[in-house]
Amino acid sequence: MLNHMTTAMRKIARQSAKKTIARSISMRETTNRMIVAAKHGLMVFGLIALGTVTLIFFKPEVADELQALSPFTPAVASTAEADMPALANLMEEPAVTAVVTAATPDTVAPAPISSTPNPMLGNDIQQKRVTEWLSKRYRVAGDATNMLVSAAYLTAKEINLDPLLILAVMAIESRFNPFAESPVGAQGLMQVMSKVHHDKFADMGGTQAALNPVANIRVGSMILKEYVTRGGSVEAGLKRYVGAAEMATDAGYGAKVLGEYDRLKAVAAGKRISVYASMASRVTPKAAPAPTEAKSPSMIDAKTAMEDQAVKQSANGDKTTSL
């Protein structure tokens, strides 16, 4: 009887041990499967992250699009399009009201300049948006960008020219490098030909002021306004500014400037524009696609010849007709 009980207890113990071992093996297999699944998950996540980084590297504008979709991105207050006048408005000269003095009725003097803000200049918020966007786009220090943008806005107010057009020209001409100089002698932020327009630097210390950012912006803007007025349109003025007035095409220069102008206008209005947006074309839907080719060597040679001719005419006292 005792032997039977001992045998039964041993059998029960063996079965219990087998069940314990089976549970242990099952738990071990489950743990192994979870570890394998976690490894696969991390591998997939790593591949996705690597693909995303690679995509952003080759297409940086994707980063801005992802940021715009993020629910944690603060909303940007938009500004009505009515606050941003058309570029053609820069052709309008500021109105000057004649004032007849009481002491001398026949003496007519211009009225003081109105203190009413020009809507073309926008407001402080719009200027701040433009400054921050340009700083990121051209990788210029914020304080330096603020100084250049402020100088452009002040100059624009003085000569009645759209500041965004001035900034667009600066972007295409020098990418906001105040010490840029071309092989043909164009200098500074707006790539002014100081040897041709030396008279405009006379009140600023001479042609050595061409690399002074404020002086360069002022002279370049004056030249741009003169060419736009003379050409009768912004496109014609830009064509003359780049030295292609007598040529069939400006090699896409005007389209690039106006494309950047459109982006700056959208940024000022509070719209999200990628800092990596291409300069190849305009963003306005109504505009035709702009050429994307760069200046050819033949055009540079032609511009050089035109500039040499302009220098000779300037020496003879003639009025120059090209940049």
Tab-separated table of C-alpha atoms in Angstrom:
chain	number	residue	atom	x	y	z
A	1	MET	CA	0.000	0.000	0.000
A	2	LEU	CA	2.814	2.322	0.935
A	3	ASN	CA	4.590	1.558	-2.326
A	4	HIS	CA	1.485	2.430	-4.318
A	5	MET	CA	1.175	5.789	-2.574
A	6	THR	CA	4.829	6.554	-3.123
A	7	THR	CA	4.554	5.698	-6.792
A	8	ALA	CA	1.453	7.889	-7.183
A	9	MET	CA	3.151	10.826	-5.489
A	10	ARG	CA	6.201	10.452	-7.718
A	11	LYS	CA	3.952	10.358	-10.755
A	12	ILE	CA	2.152	13.495	-9.639
A	13	ALA	CA	5.498	15.209	-8.979
A	14	ARG	CA	6.777	14.252	-12.424
A	15	GLN	CA	3.627	15.570	-14.090
A	16	SER	CA	3.852	18.800	-12.125
A	17	ALA	CA	7.519	19.175	-13.100
A	18	LYS	CA	6.637	18.552	-16.738
A	19	LYS	CA	3.905	21.195	-16.611
A	20	THR	CA	6.303	23.656	-14.957
A	21	ILE	CA	8.938	22.999	-17.600
A	22	ALA	CA	6.332	23.312	-20.372
A	23	ARG	CA	5.139	26.650	-18.955
A	24	SER	CA	8.737	27.825	-18.674
A	25	ILE	CA	9.431	26.833	-22.275
A	26	SER	CA	6.217	28.522	-23.418
A	27	MET	CA	7.098	31.735	-21.587
A	28	ARG	CA	10.615	31.625	-23.018
A	29	GLU	CA	9.243	31.176	-26.543
A	30	THR	CA	6.772	34.026	-26.017
A	31	THR	CA	9.554	36.268	-24.742
A	32	ASN	CA	11.749	35.334	-27.700
A	33	ARG	CA	8.918	36.112	-30.127
A	34	MET	CA	8.375	39.504	-28.460
A	35	ILE	CA	12.088	40.274	-28.674
A	36	VAL	CA	12.162	39.301	-32.351
A	37	ALA	CA	9.058	41.400	-33.039
A	38	ALA	CA	10.616	44.360	-31.217
A	39	LYS	CA	13.811	43.973	-33.241
A	40	HIS	CA	11.814	43.883	-36.473
A	41	GLY	CA	9.818	46.920	-35.369
A	42	LEU	CA	12.960	48.878	-34.564
A	43	MET	CA	14.455	47.857	-37.881
A	44	VAL	CA	11.368	49.057	-39.772
A	45	PHE	CA	11.309	52.298	-37.769
A	46	GLY	CA	15.003	52.819	-38.493
A	47	LEU	CA	14.459	52.239	-42.215
A	48	ILE	CA	11.562	54.706	-42.228
A	49	ALA	CA	13.645	57.293	-40.353
A	50	LEU	CA	16.568	56.756	-42.716
A	51	GLY	CA	14.270	57.102	-45.730
A	52	THR	CA	12.753	60.286	-44.306
A	53	VAL	CA	16.171	61.828	-43.632
A	54	THR	CA	17.310	60.883	-47.131
A	55	LEU	CA	14.158	62.386	-48.649
A	56	ILE	CA	14.596	65.624	-46.697
A	57	PHE	CA	18.257	65.758	-47.759
A	58	PHE	CA	17.374	65.603	-51.452
A	59	LYS	CA	14.053	67.468	-51.131
A	60	PRO	CA	14.405	69.917	-48.199
A	61	GLU	CA	11.000	71.444	-48.882
A	62	VAL	CA	9.428	68.248	-47.477
A	63	ALA	CA	10.524	69.339	-43.987
A	64	ASP	CA	8.435	72.498	-44.241
A	65	GLU	CA	5.445	70.530	-45.522
A	66	LEU	CA	5.706	68.082	-42.616
A	67	GLN	CA	6.005	70.977	-40.192
A	68	ALA	CA	2.906	72.584	-41.680
A	69	LEU	CA	0.957	69.333	-41.117
A	70	SER	CA	2.065	69.035	-37.498
A	71	PRO	CA	-0.713	69.778	-34.958
A	72	PHE	CA	1.916	71.329	-32.680
A	73	THR	CA	2.869	74.011	-35.209
A	74	PRO	CA	1.442	77.393	-34.166
A	75	ALA	CA	-0.935	78.925	-36.648
A	76	VAL	CA	0.265	81.942	-38.595
A	77	ALA	CA	-2.093	84.851	-38.680
A	78	SER	CA	-2.913	85.622	-42.294
A	79	THR	CA	-3.170	89.062	-43.805
A	80	ALA	CA	-5.730	89.925	-46.420
A	81	GLU	CA	-4.417	90.166	-49.955
A	82	ALA	CA	-5.843	93.673	-50.083
A	83	ASP	CA	-3.053	94.720	-47.719
A	84	MET	CA	-0.456	93.789	-50.341
A	85	PRO	CA	-0.760	96.130	-53.344
A	86	ALA	CA	0.022	95.070	-56.877
A	87	LEU	CA	3.594	95.430	-58.096
A	88	ALA	CA	2.412	97.830	-60.816
A	89	ASN	CA	1.672	100.403	-58.098
A	90	LEU	CA	5.351	101.209	-57.822
A	91	MET	CA	5.071	103.020	-61.165
A	92	GLU	CA	2.890	105.656	-59.539
A	93	GLU	CA	4.716	108.734	-58.374
A	94	PRO	CA	3.796	110.137	-54.946
A	95	ALA	CA	1.292	112.938	-55.159
A	96	VAL	CA	2.602	116.393	-54.323
A	97	THR	CA	0.103	119.098	-53.535
A	98	ALA	CA	1.008	122.670	-54.423
A	99	VAL	CA	0.790	125.192	-51.596
A	100	VAL	CA	0.575	128.921	-52.261
A	101	THR	CA	2.274	130.948	-49.536
A	102	ALA	CA	0.352	133.832	-47.993
A	103	ALA	CA	3.261	136.283	-48.139
A	104	THR	CA	4.013	135.715	-51.799
A	105	PRO	CA	0.895	134.524	-53.640
A	106	ASP	CA	2.861	133.754	-56.760
A	107	THR	CA	5.236	131.430	-54.917
A	108	VAL	CA	4.260	127.804	-55.114
A	109	ALA	CA	5.943	125.297	-52.854
A	110	PRO	CA	5.442	121.572	-52.501
A	111	ALA	CA	3.321	120.499	-49.591
A	112	PRO	CA	4.897	118.521	-46.773
A	113	ILE	CA	5.029	114.791	-47.338
A	114	SER	CA	1.967	113.069	-45.922
A	115	SER	CA	2.467	111.001	-42.817
A	116	THR	CA	-0.123	108.470	-44.050
A	117	PRO	CA	1.611	105.081	-44.301
A	118	ASN	CA	2.103	103.708	-47.797
A	119	PRO	CA	0.243	100.356	-48.008
A	120	MET	CA	2.967	99.113	-50.353
A	121	LEU	CA	5.382	99.113	-47.424
A	122	GLY	CA	3.183	96.845	-45.322
A	123	ASN	CA	3.434	96.891	-41.541
A	124	ASP	CA	5.891	95.807	-38.873
A	125	ILE	CA	4.471	92.292	-38.694
A	126	GLN	CA	4.850	91.797	-42.440
A	127	GLN	CA	8.397	93.147	-42.360
A	128	LYS	CA	9.253	90.773	-39.511
A	129	ARG	CA	7.892	87.812	-41.466
A	130	VAL	CA	9.984	88.774	-44.483
A	131	THR	CA	13.103	89.201	-42.339
A	132	GLU	CA	12.762	85.814	-40.640
A	133	TRP	CA	12.072	84.022	-43.929
A	134	LEU	CA	15.033	85.604	-45.732
A	135	SER	CA	17.325	84.844	-42.798
A	136	LYS	CA	16.452	81.143	-43.000
A	137	ARG	CA	16.402	80.967	-46.797
A	138	TYR	CA	19.804	82.574	-47.365
A	139	ARG	CA	21.351	81.519	-44.044
A	140	VAL	CA	22.174	85.047	-42.963
A	141	ALA	CA	22.310	86.042	-39.291
A	142	GLY	CA	19.021	87.429	-38.057
A	143	ASP	CA	20.457	90.791	-36.961
A	144	ALA	CA	22.248	91.269	-40.297
A	145	THR	CA	19.113	90.349	-42.231
A	146	ASN	CA	17.059	92.760	-40.151
A	147	MET	CA	19.509	95.562	-40.955
A	148	LEU	CA	19.392	94.852	-44.707
A	149	VAL	CA	15.611	94.518	-44.811
A	150	SER	CA	15.188	97.725	-42.800
A	151	ALA	CA	17.518	99.568	-45.183
A	152	ALA	CA	15.506	98.283	-48.146
A	153	TYR	CA	12.231	99.409	-46.578
A	154	LEU	CA	13.584	102.864	-45.719
A	155	THR	CA	14.967	103.328	-49.224
A	156	ALA	CA	11.707	102.115	-50.748
A	157	LYS	CA	9.781	104.678	-48.718
A	158	GLU	CA	12.060	107.493	-49.868
A	159	ILE	CA	11.937	106.724	-53.590
A	160	ASN	CA	8.438	105.160	-53.740
A	161	LEU	CA	9.505	101.684	-54.796
A	162	ASP	CA	8.216	98.341	-53.572
A	163	PRO	CA	10.674	97.094	-50.892
A	164	LEU	CA	9.917	93.477	-51.770
A	165	LEU	CA	11.105	94.096	-55.326
A	166	ILE	CA	14.346	95.561	-53.961
A	167	LEU	CA	14.821	92.525	-51.728
A	168	ALA	CA	14.039	90.164	-54.610
A	169	VAL	CA	16.730	91.799	-56.754
A	170	MET	CA	19.206	91.547	-53.870
A	171	ALA	CA	18.373	87.860	-53.465
A	172	ILE	CA	18.971	87.001	-57.116
A	173	GLU	CA	21.963	89.284	-57.601
A	174	SER	CA	24.030	88.467	-54.504
A	175	ARG	CA	22.072	86.158	-52.176
A	176	PHE	CA	22.495	88.931	-49.589
A	177	ASN	CA	26.286	88.908	-49.702
A	178	PRO	CA	27.320	92.597	-49.319
A	179	PHE	CA	30.844	91.833	-50.569
A	180	ALA	CA	29.854	89.967	-53.729
A	181	GLU	CA	31.621	91.043	-56.925
A	182	SER	CA	31.089	89.707	-60.441
A	183	PRO	CA	33.801	89.120	-63.072
A	184	VAL	CA	32.647	92.250	-64.907
A	185	GLY	CA	32.888	94.510	-61.849
A	186	ALA	CA	29.322	94.539	-60.491
A	187	GLN	CA	29.553	94.992	-56.732
A	188	GLY	CA	27.624	94.558	-53.529
A	189	LEU	CA	24.144	93.458	-52.596
A	190	MET	CA	22.499	94.758	-55.785
A	191	GLN	CA	25.537	94.230	-58.020
A	192	VAL	CA	25.862	97.864	-59.009
A	193	MET	CA	28.392	98.807	-61.716
A	194	SER	CA	30.162	101.518	-59.745
A	195	LYS	CA	32.414	102.457	-62.685
A	196	VAL	CA	29.290	103.259	-64.734
A	197	HIS	CA	27.227	104.873	-61.982
A	198	HIS	CA	30.074	106.583	-60.143
A	199	ASP	CA	28.125	109.859	-60.112
A	200	LYS	CA	25.449	108.318	-57.886
A	201	PHE	CA	28.080	107.510	-55.253
A	202	ALA	CA	29.490	111.050	-55.237
A	203	ASP	CA	27.501	112.102	-52.164
A	204	MET	CA	28.380	108.860	-50.359
A	205	GLY	CA	32.149	109.046	-50.387
A	206	GLY	CA	32.868	107.843	-53.907
A	207	THR	CA	32.780	104.462	-55.605
A	208	GLN	CA	34.450	102.769	-52.628
A	209	ALA	CA	31.032	103.042	-50.958
A	210	ALA	CA	29.725	100.429	-53.413
A	211	LEU	CA	30.461	97.736	-50.817
A	212	ASN	CA	28.666	99.689	-48.097
A	213	PRO	CA	25.350	97.827	-47.745
A	214	VAL	CA	23.213	100.918	-47.157
A	215	ALA	CA	24.820	102.882	-49.995
A	216	ASN	CA	24.630	99.933	-52.353
A	217	ILE	CA	20.938	99.379	-51.619
A	218	ARG	CA	20.154	103.044	-52.152
A	219	VAL	CA	22.052	103.415	-55.430
A	220	GLY	CA	20.858	100.073	-56.770
A	221	SER	CA	17.255	100.953	-55.924
A	222	MET	CA	17.559	104.340	-57.616
A	223	ILE	CA	18.895	102.663	-60.751
A	224	LEU	CA	16.145	100.058	-60.645
A	225	LYS	CA	13.425	102.714	-60.256
A	226	GLU	CA	14.922	104.722	-63.126
A	227	TYR	CA	14.983	101.687	-65.422
A	228	VAL	CA	11.439	100.618	-64.501
A	229	THR	CA	10.171	104.123	-65.192
A	230	ARG	CA	12.127	104.353	-68.441
A	231	GLY	CA	11.052	100.903	-69.614
A	232	GLY	CA	7.409	101.435	-68.736
A	233	SER	CA	7.064	98.115	-66.891
A	234	VAL	CA	8.766	96.127	-64.172
A	235	GLU	CA	9.762	93.411	-66.647
A	236	ALA	CA	11.381	95.927	-68.988
A	237	GLY	CA	13.147	97.592	-66.068
A	238	LEU	CA	14.592	94.290	-64.868
A	239	LYS	CA	15.748	93.444	-68.372
A	240	ARG	CA	17.599	96.738	-68.560
A	241	TYR	CA	18.954	96.289	-65.023
A	242	VAL	CA	20.645	93.003	-65.931
A	243	GLY	CA	22.143	94.591	-69.055
A	244	ALA	CA	19.934	92.860	-71.605
A	245	ALA	CA	17.978	95.872	-72.852
A	246	GLU	CA	19.154	95.391	-76.433
A	247	MET	CA	18.867	91.599	-76.361
A	248	ALA	CA	16.006	89.318	-77.308
A	249	THR	CA	15.934	87.672	-73.874
A	250	ASP	CA	17.232	88.243	-70.362
A	251	ALA	CA	17.984	84.510	-69.915
A	252	GLY	CA	15.276	84.134	-67.278
A	253	TYR	CA	16.594	86.858	-64.955
A	254	GLY	CA	13.300	88.769	-64.757
A	255	ALA	CA	11.315	85.604	-64.077
A	256	LYS	CA	13.632	84.666	-61.217
A	257	VAL	CA	13.375	88.117	-59.630
A	258	LEU	CA	9.586	88.222	-59.958
A	259	GLY	CA	9.335	84.656	-58.690
A	260	GLU	CA	11.211	85.631	-55.549
A	261	TYR	CA	9.061	88.764	-55.315
A	262	ASP	CA	5.907	86.627	-55.401
A	263	ARG	CA	7.269	84.427	-52.618
A	264	LEU	CA	8.169	87.445	-50.476
A	265	LYS	CA	4.712	88.888	-51.051
A	266	ALA	CA	3.111	85.617	-49.947
A	267	VAL	CA	5.372	85.441	-46.882
A	268	ALA	CA	4.466	89.015	-45.929
A	269	ALA	CA	0.786	88.094	-46.227
A	270	GLY	CA	1.270	85.293	-43.679
A	271	LYS	CA	1.281	82.331	-46.051
A	272	ARG	CA	3.553	79.327	-45.518
A	273	ILE	CA	6.247	79.312	-48.184
A	274	SER	CA	9.114	76.842	-48.025
A	275	VAL	CA	12.520	78.434	-47.551
A	276	TYR	CA	13.771	75.813	-50.012
A	277	ALA	CA	11.368	76.831	-52.781
A	278	SER	CA	12.957	76.865	-56.220
A	279	MET	CA	13.806	80.183	-57.855
A	280	ALA	CA	13.103	78.794	-61.305
A	281	SER	CA	9.610	80.176	-61.722
A	282	ARG	CA	6.962	82.462	-60.304
A	283	VAL	CA	4.421	81.221	-57.797
A	284	THR	CA	1.525	83.264	-59.189
A	285	PRO	CA	-0.873	80.892	-61.001
A	286	LYS	CA	-1.656	83.452	-63.714
A	287	ALA	CA	1.973	83.831	-64.715
A	288	ALA	CA	3.490	81.746	-67.492
A	289	PRO	CA	6.315	79.335	-66.590
A	290	ALA	CA	9.619	81.174	-66.470
A	291	PRO	CA	12.814	79.985	-68.149
A	292	THR	CA	15.213	78.237	-65.796
A	293	GLU	CA	18.451	78.484	-67.684
A	294	ALA	CA	21.342	80.488	-66.225
A	295	LYS	CA	23.165	83.325	-67.924
A	296	SER	CA	25.173	82.017	-70.816
A	297	PRO	CA	28.793	83.032	-71.464
A	298	SER	CA	27.677	84.888	-74.571
A	299	MET	CA	25.327	87.058	-72.517
A	300	ILE	CA	28.072	87.874	-70.023
A	301	ASP	CA	30.337	88.878	-72.896
A	302	ALA	CA	27.596	91.049	-74.361
A	303	LYS	CA	26.979	92.682	-70.987
A	304	THR	CA	30.691	93.379	-70.635
A	305	ALA	CA	30.748	95.042	-74.050
A	306	MET	CA	27.720	97.155	-73.162
A	307	GLU	CA	29.331	98.222	-69.886
A	308	ASP	CA	32.576	99.182	-71.611
A	309	GLN	CA	30.587	101.266	-74.062
A	310	ALA	CA	28.682	102.892	-71.185
A	311	VAL	CA	31.969	103.817	-69.471
A	312	LYS	CA	33.194	105.528	-72.652
A	313	GLN	CA	29.902	107.415	-72.995
A	314	SER	CA	30.098	108.469	-69.366
A	315	ALA	CA	33.608	109.793	-69.904
A	316	ASN	CA	32.311	111.913	-72.787
A	317	GLY	CA	29.503	113.278	-70.684
A	318	ASP	CA	26.760	111.254	-72.395
A	319	LYS	CA	23.905	109.676	-70.500
A	320	THR	CA	24.429	105.959	-69.885
A	321	THR	CA	21.616	103.643	-70.909
A	322	SER	CA	22.610	100.346	-69.393
A	323	LEU	CA	23.703	99.003	-66.035
